Tab-separated table of C-alpha atoms and ligand atoms in Angstrom:
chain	number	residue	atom	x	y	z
K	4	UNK	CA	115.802	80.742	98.099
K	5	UNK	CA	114.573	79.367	94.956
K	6	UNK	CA	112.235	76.169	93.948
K	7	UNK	CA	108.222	75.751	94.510
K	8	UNK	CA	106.126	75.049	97.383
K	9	UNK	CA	102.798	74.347	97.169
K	10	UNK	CA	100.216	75.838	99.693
K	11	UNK	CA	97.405	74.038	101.924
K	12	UNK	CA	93.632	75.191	101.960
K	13	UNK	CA	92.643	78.209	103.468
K	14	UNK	CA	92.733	78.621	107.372
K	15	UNK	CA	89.933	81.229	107.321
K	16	UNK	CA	87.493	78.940	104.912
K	17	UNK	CA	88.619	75.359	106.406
K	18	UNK	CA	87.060	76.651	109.575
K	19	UNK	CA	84.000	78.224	108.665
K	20	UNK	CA	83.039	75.499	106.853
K	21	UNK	CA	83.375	73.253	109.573
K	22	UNK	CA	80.748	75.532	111.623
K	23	UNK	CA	78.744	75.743	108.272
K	24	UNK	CA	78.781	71.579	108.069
K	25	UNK	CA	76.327	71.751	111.709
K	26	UNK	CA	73.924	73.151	109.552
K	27	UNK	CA	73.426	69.690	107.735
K	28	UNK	CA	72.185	67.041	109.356
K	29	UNK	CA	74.271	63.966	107.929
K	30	UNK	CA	77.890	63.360	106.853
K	31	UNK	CA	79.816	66.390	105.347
K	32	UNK	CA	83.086	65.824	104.111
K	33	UNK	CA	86.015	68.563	103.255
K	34	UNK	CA	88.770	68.625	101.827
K	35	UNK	CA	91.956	70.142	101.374
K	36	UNK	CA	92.013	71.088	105.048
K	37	UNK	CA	95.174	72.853	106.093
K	38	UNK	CA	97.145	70.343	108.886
K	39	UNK	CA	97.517	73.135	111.558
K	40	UNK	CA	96.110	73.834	115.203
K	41	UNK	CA	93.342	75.986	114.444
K	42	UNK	CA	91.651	73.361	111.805
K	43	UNK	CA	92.198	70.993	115.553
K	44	UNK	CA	90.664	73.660	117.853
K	45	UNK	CA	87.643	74.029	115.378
K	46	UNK	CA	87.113	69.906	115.675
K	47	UNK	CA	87.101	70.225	119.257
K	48	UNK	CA	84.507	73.466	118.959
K	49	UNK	CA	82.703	71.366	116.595
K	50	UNK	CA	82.228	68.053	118.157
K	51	UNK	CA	81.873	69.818	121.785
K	52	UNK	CA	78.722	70.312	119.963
K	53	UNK	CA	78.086	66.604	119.876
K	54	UNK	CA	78.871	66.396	116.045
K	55	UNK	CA	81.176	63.095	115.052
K	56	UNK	CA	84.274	64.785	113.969
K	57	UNK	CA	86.841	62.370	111.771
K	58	UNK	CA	90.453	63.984	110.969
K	59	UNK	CA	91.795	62.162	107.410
K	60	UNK	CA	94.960	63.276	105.770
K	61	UNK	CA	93.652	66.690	105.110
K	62	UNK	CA	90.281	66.246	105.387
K	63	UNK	CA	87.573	66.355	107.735
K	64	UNK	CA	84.573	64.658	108.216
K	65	UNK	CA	81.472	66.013	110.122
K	66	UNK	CA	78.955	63.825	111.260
K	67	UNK	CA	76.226	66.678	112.267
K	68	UNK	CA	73.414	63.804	112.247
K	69	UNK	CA	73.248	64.896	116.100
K	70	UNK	CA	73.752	68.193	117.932
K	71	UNK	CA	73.942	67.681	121.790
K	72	UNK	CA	74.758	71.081	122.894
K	73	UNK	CA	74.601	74.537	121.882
K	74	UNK	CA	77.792	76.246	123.738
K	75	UNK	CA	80.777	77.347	122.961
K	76	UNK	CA	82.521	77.235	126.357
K	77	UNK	CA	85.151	80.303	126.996
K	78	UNK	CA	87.862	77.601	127.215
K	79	UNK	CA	87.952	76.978	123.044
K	80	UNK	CA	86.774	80.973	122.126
K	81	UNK	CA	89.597	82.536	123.694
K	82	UNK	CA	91.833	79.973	122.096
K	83	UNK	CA	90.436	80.839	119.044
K	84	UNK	CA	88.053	83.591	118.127
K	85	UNK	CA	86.812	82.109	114.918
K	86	UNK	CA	85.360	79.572	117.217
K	87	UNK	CA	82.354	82.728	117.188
K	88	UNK	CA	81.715	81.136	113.380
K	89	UNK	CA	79.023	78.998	114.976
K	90	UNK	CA	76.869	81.252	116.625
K	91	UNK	CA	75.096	81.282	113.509
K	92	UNK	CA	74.881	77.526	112.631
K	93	UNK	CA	73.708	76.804	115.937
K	94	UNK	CA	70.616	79.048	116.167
K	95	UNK	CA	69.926	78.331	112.508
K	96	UNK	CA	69.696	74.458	113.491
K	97	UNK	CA	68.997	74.637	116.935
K	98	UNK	CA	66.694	77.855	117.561
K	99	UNK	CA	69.463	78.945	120.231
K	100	UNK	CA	73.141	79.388	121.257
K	101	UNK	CA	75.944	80.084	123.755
K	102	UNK	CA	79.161	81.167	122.755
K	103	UNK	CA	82.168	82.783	125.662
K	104	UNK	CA	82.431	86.344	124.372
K	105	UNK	CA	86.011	86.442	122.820
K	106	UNK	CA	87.403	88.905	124.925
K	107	UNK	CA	90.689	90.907	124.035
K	108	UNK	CA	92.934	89.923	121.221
K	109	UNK	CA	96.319	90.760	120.565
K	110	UNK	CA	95.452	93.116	117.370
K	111	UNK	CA	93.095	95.601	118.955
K	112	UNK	CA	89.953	95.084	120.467
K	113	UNK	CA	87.629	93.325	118.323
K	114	UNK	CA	84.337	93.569	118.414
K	115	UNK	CA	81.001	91.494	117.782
K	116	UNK	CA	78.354	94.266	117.544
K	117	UNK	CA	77.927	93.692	113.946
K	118	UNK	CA	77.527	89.789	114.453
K	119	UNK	CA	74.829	90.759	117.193
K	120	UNK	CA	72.799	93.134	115.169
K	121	UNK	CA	72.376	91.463	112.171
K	122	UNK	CA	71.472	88.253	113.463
K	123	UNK	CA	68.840	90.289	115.848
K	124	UNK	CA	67.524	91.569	112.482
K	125	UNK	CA	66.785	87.847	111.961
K	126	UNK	CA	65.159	87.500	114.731
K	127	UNK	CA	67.302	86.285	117.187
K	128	UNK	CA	67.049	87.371	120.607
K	129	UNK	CA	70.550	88.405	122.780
K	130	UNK	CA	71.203	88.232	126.145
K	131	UNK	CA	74.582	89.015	128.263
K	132	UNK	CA	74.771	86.409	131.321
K	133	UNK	CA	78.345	85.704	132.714
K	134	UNK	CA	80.214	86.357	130.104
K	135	UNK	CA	78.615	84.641	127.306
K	136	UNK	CA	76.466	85.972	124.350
K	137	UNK	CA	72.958	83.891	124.917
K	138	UNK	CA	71.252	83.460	121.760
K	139	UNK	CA	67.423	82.345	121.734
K	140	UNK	CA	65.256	82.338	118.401
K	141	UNK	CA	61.868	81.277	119.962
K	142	UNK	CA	60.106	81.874	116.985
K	143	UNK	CA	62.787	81.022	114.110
K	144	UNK	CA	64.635	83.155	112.187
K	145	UNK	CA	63.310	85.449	109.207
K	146	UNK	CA	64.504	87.062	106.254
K	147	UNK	CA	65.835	90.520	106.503
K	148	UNK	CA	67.671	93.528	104.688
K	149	UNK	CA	71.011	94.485	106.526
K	150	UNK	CA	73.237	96.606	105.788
K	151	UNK	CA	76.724	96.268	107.550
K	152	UNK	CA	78.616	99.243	108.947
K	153	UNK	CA	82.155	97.858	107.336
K	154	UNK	CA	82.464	94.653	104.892
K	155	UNK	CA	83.177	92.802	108.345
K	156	UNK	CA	84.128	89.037	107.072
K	157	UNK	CA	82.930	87.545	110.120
K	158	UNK	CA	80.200	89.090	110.782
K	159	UNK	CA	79.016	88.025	107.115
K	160	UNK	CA	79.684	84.312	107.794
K	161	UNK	CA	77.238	84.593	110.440
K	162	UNK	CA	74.712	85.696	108.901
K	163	UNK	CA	75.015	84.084	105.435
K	164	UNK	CA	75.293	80.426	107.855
K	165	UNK	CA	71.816	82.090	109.953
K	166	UNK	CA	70.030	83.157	106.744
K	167	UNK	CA	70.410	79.999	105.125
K	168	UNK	CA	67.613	78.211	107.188
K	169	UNK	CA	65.402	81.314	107.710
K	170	UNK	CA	61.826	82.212	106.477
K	171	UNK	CA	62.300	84.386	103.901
K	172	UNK	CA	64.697	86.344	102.219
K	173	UNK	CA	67.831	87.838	103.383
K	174	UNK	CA	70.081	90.635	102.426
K	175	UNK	CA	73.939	91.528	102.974
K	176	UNK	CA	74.277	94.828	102.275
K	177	UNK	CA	77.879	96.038	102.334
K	178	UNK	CA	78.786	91.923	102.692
K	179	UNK	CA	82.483	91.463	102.689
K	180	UNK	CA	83.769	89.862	99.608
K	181	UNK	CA	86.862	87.890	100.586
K	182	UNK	CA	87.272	84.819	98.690
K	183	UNK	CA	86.543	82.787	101.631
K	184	UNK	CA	82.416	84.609	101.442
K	185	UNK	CA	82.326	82.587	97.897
K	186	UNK	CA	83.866	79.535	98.874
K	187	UNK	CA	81.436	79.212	102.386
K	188	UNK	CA	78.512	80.121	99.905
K	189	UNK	CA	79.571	77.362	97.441
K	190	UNK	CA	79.606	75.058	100.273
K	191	UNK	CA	76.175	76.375	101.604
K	192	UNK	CA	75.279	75.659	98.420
K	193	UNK	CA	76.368	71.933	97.925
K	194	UNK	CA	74.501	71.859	101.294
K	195	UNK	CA	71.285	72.793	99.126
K	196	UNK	CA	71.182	76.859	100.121
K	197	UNK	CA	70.004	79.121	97.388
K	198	UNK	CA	72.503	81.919	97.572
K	199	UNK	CA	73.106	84.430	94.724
K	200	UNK	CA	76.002	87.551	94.799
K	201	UNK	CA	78.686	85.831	97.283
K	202	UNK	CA	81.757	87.665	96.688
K	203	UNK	CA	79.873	90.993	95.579
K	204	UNK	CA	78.747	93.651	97.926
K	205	UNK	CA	75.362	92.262	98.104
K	206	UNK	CA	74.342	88.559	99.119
K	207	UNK	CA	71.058	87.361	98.680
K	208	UNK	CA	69.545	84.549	100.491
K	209	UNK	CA	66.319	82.942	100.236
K	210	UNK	CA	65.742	80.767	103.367
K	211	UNK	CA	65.410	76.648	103.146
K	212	UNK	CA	63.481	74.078	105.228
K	213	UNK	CA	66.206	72.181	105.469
K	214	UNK	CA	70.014	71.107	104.553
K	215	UNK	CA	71.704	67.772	103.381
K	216	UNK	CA	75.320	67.060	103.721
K	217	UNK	CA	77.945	67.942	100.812
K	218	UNK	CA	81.515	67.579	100.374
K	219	UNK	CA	83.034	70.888	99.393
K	220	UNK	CA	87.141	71.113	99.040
K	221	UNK	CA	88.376	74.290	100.660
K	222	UNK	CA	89.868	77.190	98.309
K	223	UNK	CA	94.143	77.541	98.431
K	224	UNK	CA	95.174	79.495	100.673
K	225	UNK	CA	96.019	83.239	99.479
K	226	UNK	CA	97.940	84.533	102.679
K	227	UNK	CA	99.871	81.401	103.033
K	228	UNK	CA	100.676	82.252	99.155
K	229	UNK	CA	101.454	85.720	99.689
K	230	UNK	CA	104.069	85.024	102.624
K	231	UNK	CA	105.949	82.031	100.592
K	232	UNK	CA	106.041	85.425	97.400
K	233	UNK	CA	107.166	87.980	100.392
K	234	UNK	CA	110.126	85.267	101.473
K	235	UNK	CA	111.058	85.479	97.227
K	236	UNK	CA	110.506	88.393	96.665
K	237	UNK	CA	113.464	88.919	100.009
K	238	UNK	CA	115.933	86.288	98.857
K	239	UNK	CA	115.484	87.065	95.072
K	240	UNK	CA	114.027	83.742	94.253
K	241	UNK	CA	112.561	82.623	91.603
K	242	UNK	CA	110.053	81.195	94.189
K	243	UNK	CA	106.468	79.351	92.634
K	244	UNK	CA	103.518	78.709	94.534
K	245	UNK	CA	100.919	76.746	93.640
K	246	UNK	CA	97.358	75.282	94.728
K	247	UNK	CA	95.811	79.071	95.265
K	248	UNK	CA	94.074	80.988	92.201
K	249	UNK	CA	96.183	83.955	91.169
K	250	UNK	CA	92.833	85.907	90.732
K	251	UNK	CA	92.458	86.264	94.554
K	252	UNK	CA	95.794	87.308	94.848
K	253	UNK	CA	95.637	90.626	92.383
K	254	UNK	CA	96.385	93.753	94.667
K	255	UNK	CA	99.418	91.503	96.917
K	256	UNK	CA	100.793	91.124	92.788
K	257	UNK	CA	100.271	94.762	92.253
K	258	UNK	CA	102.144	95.674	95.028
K	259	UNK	CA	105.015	92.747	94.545
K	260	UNK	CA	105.742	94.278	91.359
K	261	UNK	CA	106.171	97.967	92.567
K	262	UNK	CA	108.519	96.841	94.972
K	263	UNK	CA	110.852	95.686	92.046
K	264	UNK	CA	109.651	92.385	91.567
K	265	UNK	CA	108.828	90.159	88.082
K	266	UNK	CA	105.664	88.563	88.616
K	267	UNK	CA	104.511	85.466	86.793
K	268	UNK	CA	100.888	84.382	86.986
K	269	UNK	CA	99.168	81.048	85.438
K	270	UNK	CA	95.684	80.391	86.810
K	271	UNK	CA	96.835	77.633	89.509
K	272	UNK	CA	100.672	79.279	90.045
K	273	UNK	CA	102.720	82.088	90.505
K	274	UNK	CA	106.553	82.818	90.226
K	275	UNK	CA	108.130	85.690	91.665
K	276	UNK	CA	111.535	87.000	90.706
K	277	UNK	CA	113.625	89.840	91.790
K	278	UNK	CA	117.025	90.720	90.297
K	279	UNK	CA	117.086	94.740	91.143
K	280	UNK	CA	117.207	96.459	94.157
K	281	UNK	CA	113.331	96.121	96.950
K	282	UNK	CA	111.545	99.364	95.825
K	283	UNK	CA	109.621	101.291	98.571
K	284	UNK	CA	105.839	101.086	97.839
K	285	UNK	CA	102.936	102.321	100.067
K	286	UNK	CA	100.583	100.111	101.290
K	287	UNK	CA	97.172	100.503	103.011
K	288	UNK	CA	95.236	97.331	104.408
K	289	UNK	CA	91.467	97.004	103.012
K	290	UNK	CA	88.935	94.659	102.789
K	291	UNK	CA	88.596	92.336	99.735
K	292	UNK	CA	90.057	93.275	96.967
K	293	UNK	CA	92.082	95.475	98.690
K	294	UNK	CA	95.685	94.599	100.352
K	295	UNK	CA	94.939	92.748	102.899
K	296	UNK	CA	95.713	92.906	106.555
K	297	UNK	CA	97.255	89.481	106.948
K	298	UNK	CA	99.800	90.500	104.497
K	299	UNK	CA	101.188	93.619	106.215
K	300	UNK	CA	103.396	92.854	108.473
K	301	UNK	CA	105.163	90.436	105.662
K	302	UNK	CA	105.705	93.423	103.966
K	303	UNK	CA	106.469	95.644	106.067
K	304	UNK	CA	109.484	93.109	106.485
K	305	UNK	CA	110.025	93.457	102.683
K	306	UNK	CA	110.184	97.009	103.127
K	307	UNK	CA	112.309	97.369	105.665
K	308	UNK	CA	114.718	96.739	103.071
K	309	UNK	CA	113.882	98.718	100.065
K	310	UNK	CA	115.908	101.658	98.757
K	311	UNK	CA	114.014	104.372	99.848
K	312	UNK	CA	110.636	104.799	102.492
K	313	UNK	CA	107.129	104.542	102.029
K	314	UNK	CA	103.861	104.952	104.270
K	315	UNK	CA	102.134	101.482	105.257
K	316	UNK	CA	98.667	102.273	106.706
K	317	UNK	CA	96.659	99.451	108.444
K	318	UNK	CA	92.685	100.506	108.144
K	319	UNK	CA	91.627	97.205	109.025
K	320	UNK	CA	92.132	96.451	112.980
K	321	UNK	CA	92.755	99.055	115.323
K	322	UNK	CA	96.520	97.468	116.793
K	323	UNK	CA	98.190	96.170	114.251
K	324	UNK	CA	101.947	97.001	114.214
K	325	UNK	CA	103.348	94.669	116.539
K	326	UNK	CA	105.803	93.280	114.076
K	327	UNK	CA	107.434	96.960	114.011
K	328	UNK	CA	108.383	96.589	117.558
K	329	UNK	CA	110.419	93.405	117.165
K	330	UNK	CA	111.981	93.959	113.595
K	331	UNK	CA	113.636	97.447	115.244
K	332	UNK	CA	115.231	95.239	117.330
K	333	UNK	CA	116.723	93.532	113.979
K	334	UNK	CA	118.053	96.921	113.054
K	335	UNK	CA	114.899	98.362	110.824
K	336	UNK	CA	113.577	102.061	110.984
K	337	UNK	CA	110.037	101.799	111.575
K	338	UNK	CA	108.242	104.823	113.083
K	339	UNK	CA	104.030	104.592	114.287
K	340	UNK	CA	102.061	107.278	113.852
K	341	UNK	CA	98.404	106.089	114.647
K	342	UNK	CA	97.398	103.720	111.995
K	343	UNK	CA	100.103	104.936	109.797
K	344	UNK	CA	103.958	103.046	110.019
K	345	UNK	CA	106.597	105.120	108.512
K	346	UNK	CA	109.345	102.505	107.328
K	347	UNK	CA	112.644	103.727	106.295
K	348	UNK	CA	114.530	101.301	103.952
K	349	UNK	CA	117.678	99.414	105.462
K	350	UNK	CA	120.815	98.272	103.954
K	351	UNK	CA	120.453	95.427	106.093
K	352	UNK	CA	119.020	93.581	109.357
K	353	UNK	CA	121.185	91.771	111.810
K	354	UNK	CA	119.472	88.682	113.308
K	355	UNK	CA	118.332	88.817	116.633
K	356	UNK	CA	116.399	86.912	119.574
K	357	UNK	CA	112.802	87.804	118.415
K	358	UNK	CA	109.482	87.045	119.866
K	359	UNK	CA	106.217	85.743	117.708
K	360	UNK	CA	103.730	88.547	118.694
K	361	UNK	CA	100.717	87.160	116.571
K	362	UNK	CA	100.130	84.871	113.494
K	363	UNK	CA	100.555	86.832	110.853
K	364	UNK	CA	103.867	89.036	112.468
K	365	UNK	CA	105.303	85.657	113.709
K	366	UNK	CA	105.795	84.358	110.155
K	367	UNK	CA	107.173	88.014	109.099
K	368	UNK	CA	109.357	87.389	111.579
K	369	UNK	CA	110.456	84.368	110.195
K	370	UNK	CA	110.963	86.123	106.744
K	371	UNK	CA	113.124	89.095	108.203
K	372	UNK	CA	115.324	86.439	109.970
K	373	UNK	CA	115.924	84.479	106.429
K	374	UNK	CA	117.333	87.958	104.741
K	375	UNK	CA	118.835	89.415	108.113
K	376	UNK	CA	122.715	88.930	108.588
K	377	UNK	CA	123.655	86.171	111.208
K	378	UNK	CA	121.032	83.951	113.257
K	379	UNK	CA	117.474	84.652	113.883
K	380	UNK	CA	115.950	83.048	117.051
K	381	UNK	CA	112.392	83.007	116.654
K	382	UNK	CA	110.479	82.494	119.760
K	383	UNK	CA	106.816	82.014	120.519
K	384	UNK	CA	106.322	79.954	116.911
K	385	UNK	CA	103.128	78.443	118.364
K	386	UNK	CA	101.216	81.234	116.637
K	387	UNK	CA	102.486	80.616	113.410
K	388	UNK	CA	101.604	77.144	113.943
K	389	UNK	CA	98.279	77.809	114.382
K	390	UNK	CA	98.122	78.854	110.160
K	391	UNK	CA	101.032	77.628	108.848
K	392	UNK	CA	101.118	74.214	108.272
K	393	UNK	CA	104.749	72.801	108.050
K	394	UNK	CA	106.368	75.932	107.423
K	395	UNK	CA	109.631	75.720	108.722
K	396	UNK	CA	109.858	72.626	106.641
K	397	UNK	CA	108.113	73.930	103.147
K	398	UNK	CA	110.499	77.436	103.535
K	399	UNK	CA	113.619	74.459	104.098
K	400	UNK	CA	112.785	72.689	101.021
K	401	UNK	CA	113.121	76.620	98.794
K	402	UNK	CA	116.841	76.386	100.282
K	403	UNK	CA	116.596	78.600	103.521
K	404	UNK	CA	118.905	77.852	106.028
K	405	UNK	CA	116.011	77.476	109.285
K	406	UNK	CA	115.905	74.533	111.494
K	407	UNK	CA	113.564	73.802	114.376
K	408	UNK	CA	114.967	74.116	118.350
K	409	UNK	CA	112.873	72.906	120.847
K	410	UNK	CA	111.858	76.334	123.443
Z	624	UD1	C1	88.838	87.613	109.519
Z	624	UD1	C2	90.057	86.737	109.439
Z	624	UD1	C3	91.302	87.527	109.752
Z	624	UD1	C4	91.395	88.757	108.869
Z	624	UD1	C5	90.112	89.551	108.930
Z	624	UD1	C6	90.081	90.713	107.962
Z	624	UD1	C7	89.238	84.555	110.092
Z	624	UD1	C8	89.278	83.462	111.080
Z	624	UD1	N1	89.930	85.648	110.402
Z	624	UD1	O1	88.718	88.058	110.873
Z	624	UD1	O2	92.434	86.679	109.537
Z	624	UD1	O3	92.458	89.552	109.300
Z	624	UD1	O4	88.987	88.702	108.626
Z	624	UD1	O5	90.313	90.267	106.682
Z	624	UD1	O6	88.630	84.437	109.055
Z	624	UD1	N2	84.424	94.539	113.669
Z	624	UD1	C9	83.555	95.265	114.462
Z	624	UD1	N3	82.367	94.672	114.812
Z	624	UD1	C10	82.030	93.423	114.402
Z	624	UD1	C11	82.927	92.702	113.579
Z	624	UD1	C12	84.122	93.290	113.232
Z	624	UD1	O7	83.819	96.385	114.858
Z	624	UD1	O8	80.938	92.943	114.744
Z	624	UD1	C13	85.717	95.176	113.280
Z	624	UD1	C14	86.900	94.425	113.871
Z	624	UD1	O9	87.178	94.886	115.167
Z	624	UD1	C15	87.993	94.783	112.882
Z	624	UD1	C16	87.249	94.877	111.558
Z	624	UD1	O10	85.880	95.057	111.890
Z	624	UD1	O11	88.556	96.011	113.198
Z	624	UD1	C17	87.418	93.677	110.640
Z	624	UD1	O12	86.965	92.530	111.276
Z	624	UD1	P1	86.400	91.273	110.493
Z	624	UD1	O13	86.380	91.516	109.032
Z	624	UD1	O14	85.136	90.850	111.158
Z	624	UD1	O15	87.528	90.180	110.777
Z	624	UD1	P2	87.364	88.733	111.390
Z	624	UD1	O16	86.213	88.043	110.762
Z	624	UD1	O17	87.454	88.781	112.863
């Protein structure tokens, strides 16, 4: 595989920022928007909510002039838990909310306390009925100090999109400082929020009366980036991507080039090469600016097939080694120990009927299959669909041989 592809806006900003545009009464307008099923579940959260919701070519615009409800239904969150990203908004603008508590997710349980807490440090007032979280804020919200137990990057959405309209001053402490923190807080900021410290450990907030729409364009998409790198850095390449900054990208690089690859960065591109053997290199998943977690399984795949083993450690969510299970299948020697996967290099994987466990492990999937021996029948590629926008297509167009059978 060789050529360039060029990736689409962040999944995890695009659909923040449509819960963030409810904040604004008015017509927001983003850009950039990735074309995949999650940005469509977030316009049905979003105008369940009674906002106008317009889809353009890779764009949306939010018409939050008028908010008719404040829920969430159960039906939308357990399609998609980010669909939690407007508990905030709504008892910012409204004074209360009801989301469907998300329930059980495929990588390990995972939990809201963190949301819960800090908001209630706001003010906010949280009751339990029939399976919802019930969110009243009789009295508004106020400006607090709170300090998160772990960087969580939802649970900092939340409260950056609560704090926003609250009396007062707010503090993150221990915010999580993914690049999608500092492109929400730019947008809360073309909104007219005064926000200082997005993407550092602290975020500083001092509450507005009110909010007036913006258009914002959403930041490239770094895991998308790092996937398109993982399938060069298989095949040999040289594979380019372009449309994310290389600066977000720093520790995936790091890690590219002690598996054996060249790396090429300029500040809108990068090129990976690889002419010698995949090197084994340990990996643990952190927050931001560590690896991150939607990069492991992709290269775990890579590592299946280096000369030599090496520890991969996921610290981030509790179940995360789903992928292992199906690329054994493909002839790799994985071995889970707790949070620790012990991968043994492999001359080779032979393609196999494979199922798409999650997101993230579907498109790993995808990669093993383009450097495995024989065919690769992915199944269950309606989870990669929900982040990946065109991908069998864009990974066609670098020269892999991957075509599209209906299930
Ligand atoms: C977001 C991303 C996801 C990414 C993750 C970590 C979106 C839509 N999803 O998920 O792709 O893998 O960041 O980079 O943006 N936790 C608690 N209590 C809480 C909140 C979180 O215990 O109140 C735990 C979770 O169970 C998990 C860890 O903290 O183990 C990290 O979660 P968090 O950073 O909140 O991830 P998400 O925002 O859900």
């Amino acid at each position: 595989m060789a050529g360039e592809v060029v990736v689409a806006g962040a999944k995890n900003s695009a659909l923040k920022l449509a819960a963030a545009a409810l904040l604004a009464p008015g017509r927001s307008r983003i850009t950039n928007v990735p074309d995949i099923s999650d940005v469509a579940t977030m316009a049905d959260v979003v105008a369940g909510l009674g906002a106008v919701v317009e889809r353009e070519d890779h764009a949306l615009v939010i018409d939050a002039t008028e908010l008719t409800s404040y829920e969430a239904p159960y039906e939308v969150v357990s399609r998609m838990r980010a669909s939690i990203a407007v508990l905030g908004p709504l008892v910012a603008r409204l004074g209360r909310a009801r989301v469907a508590m998300p329930g059980g997710c495929a990588i390990g349980s995972r939990k809201v306390d963190m949301h819960i807490s800090g908001l209630q440090a706001l003010g906010v007032r949280f009751a339990f009925e029939h399976g919802n979280i019930e969110a009243t804020a009789p009295d508004g919200l106020h400006g607090a100090t709170v300090t998160l137990e772990f960087p969580s990057v939802g649970a900092t959405e939340n409260l950056l999109m609560a704090a926003v309209l609250a009396r007062g001053t707010t503090v993150i402490e221990n915010a999580a400082r993914e690049p999608e923190i500092a492109d929400l807080a730019a947008f809360l900021g073309a909104l007219g929020a005064r926000i200082e410290g997005a993407g550092t450990p602290t975020i500083t907030v001092t509450g507005v009366e009110s909010l007036t729409p913006a258009d914002h364009r959403v930041v490239g998409d770094r895991i998308e980036a790092g996937t398109f790198l993982v399938a060069g850095a298989l095949t040999g390449g040289p594979v380019t991507v372009r449309g994310v900054d290389s600066a977000h990208m720093e520790m995936v690089l790091v890690k590219l080039e002690q598996a054996g690859c060249h790396i090429e960065t300029e500040p809108e591109a990068i090129t990976v090469l690889r002419e010698g053997p995949i090197l084994p290199a340990d990996i643990q998943t952190l927050p931001y600016p560590g690896f991150p977690t939607d990069m492991q399984a992709q290269f775990m795949a890579l590592m299946a097939l280096a000369e030599g083993s090496c520890v991969i450690t996921e610290n981030v969510f509790e179940n995360r080694f789903m992928f292992a299970d199906e690329i054994v299948r493909m002839g790799a020697d994985i071995r889970i120990e707790g949070h620790h996967a012990l991968v043994k290099g492999v001359d080779s994987l032979s393609g196999a009927p494979v199922r798409c466990p999650d997101l993230r492990a579907g498109a790993a999937l995808v990669l093993a299959g383009l450097a495995a021996e024989g065919e690769t029948e992915v199944m269950e590629t309606t989870h990669i669909e929900r982040g990946y926008e065109r991908f069998v297509d864009k990974l066609a167009a670098l020269g892999a041989d991957i075509e599209t059978r209906e299930e």
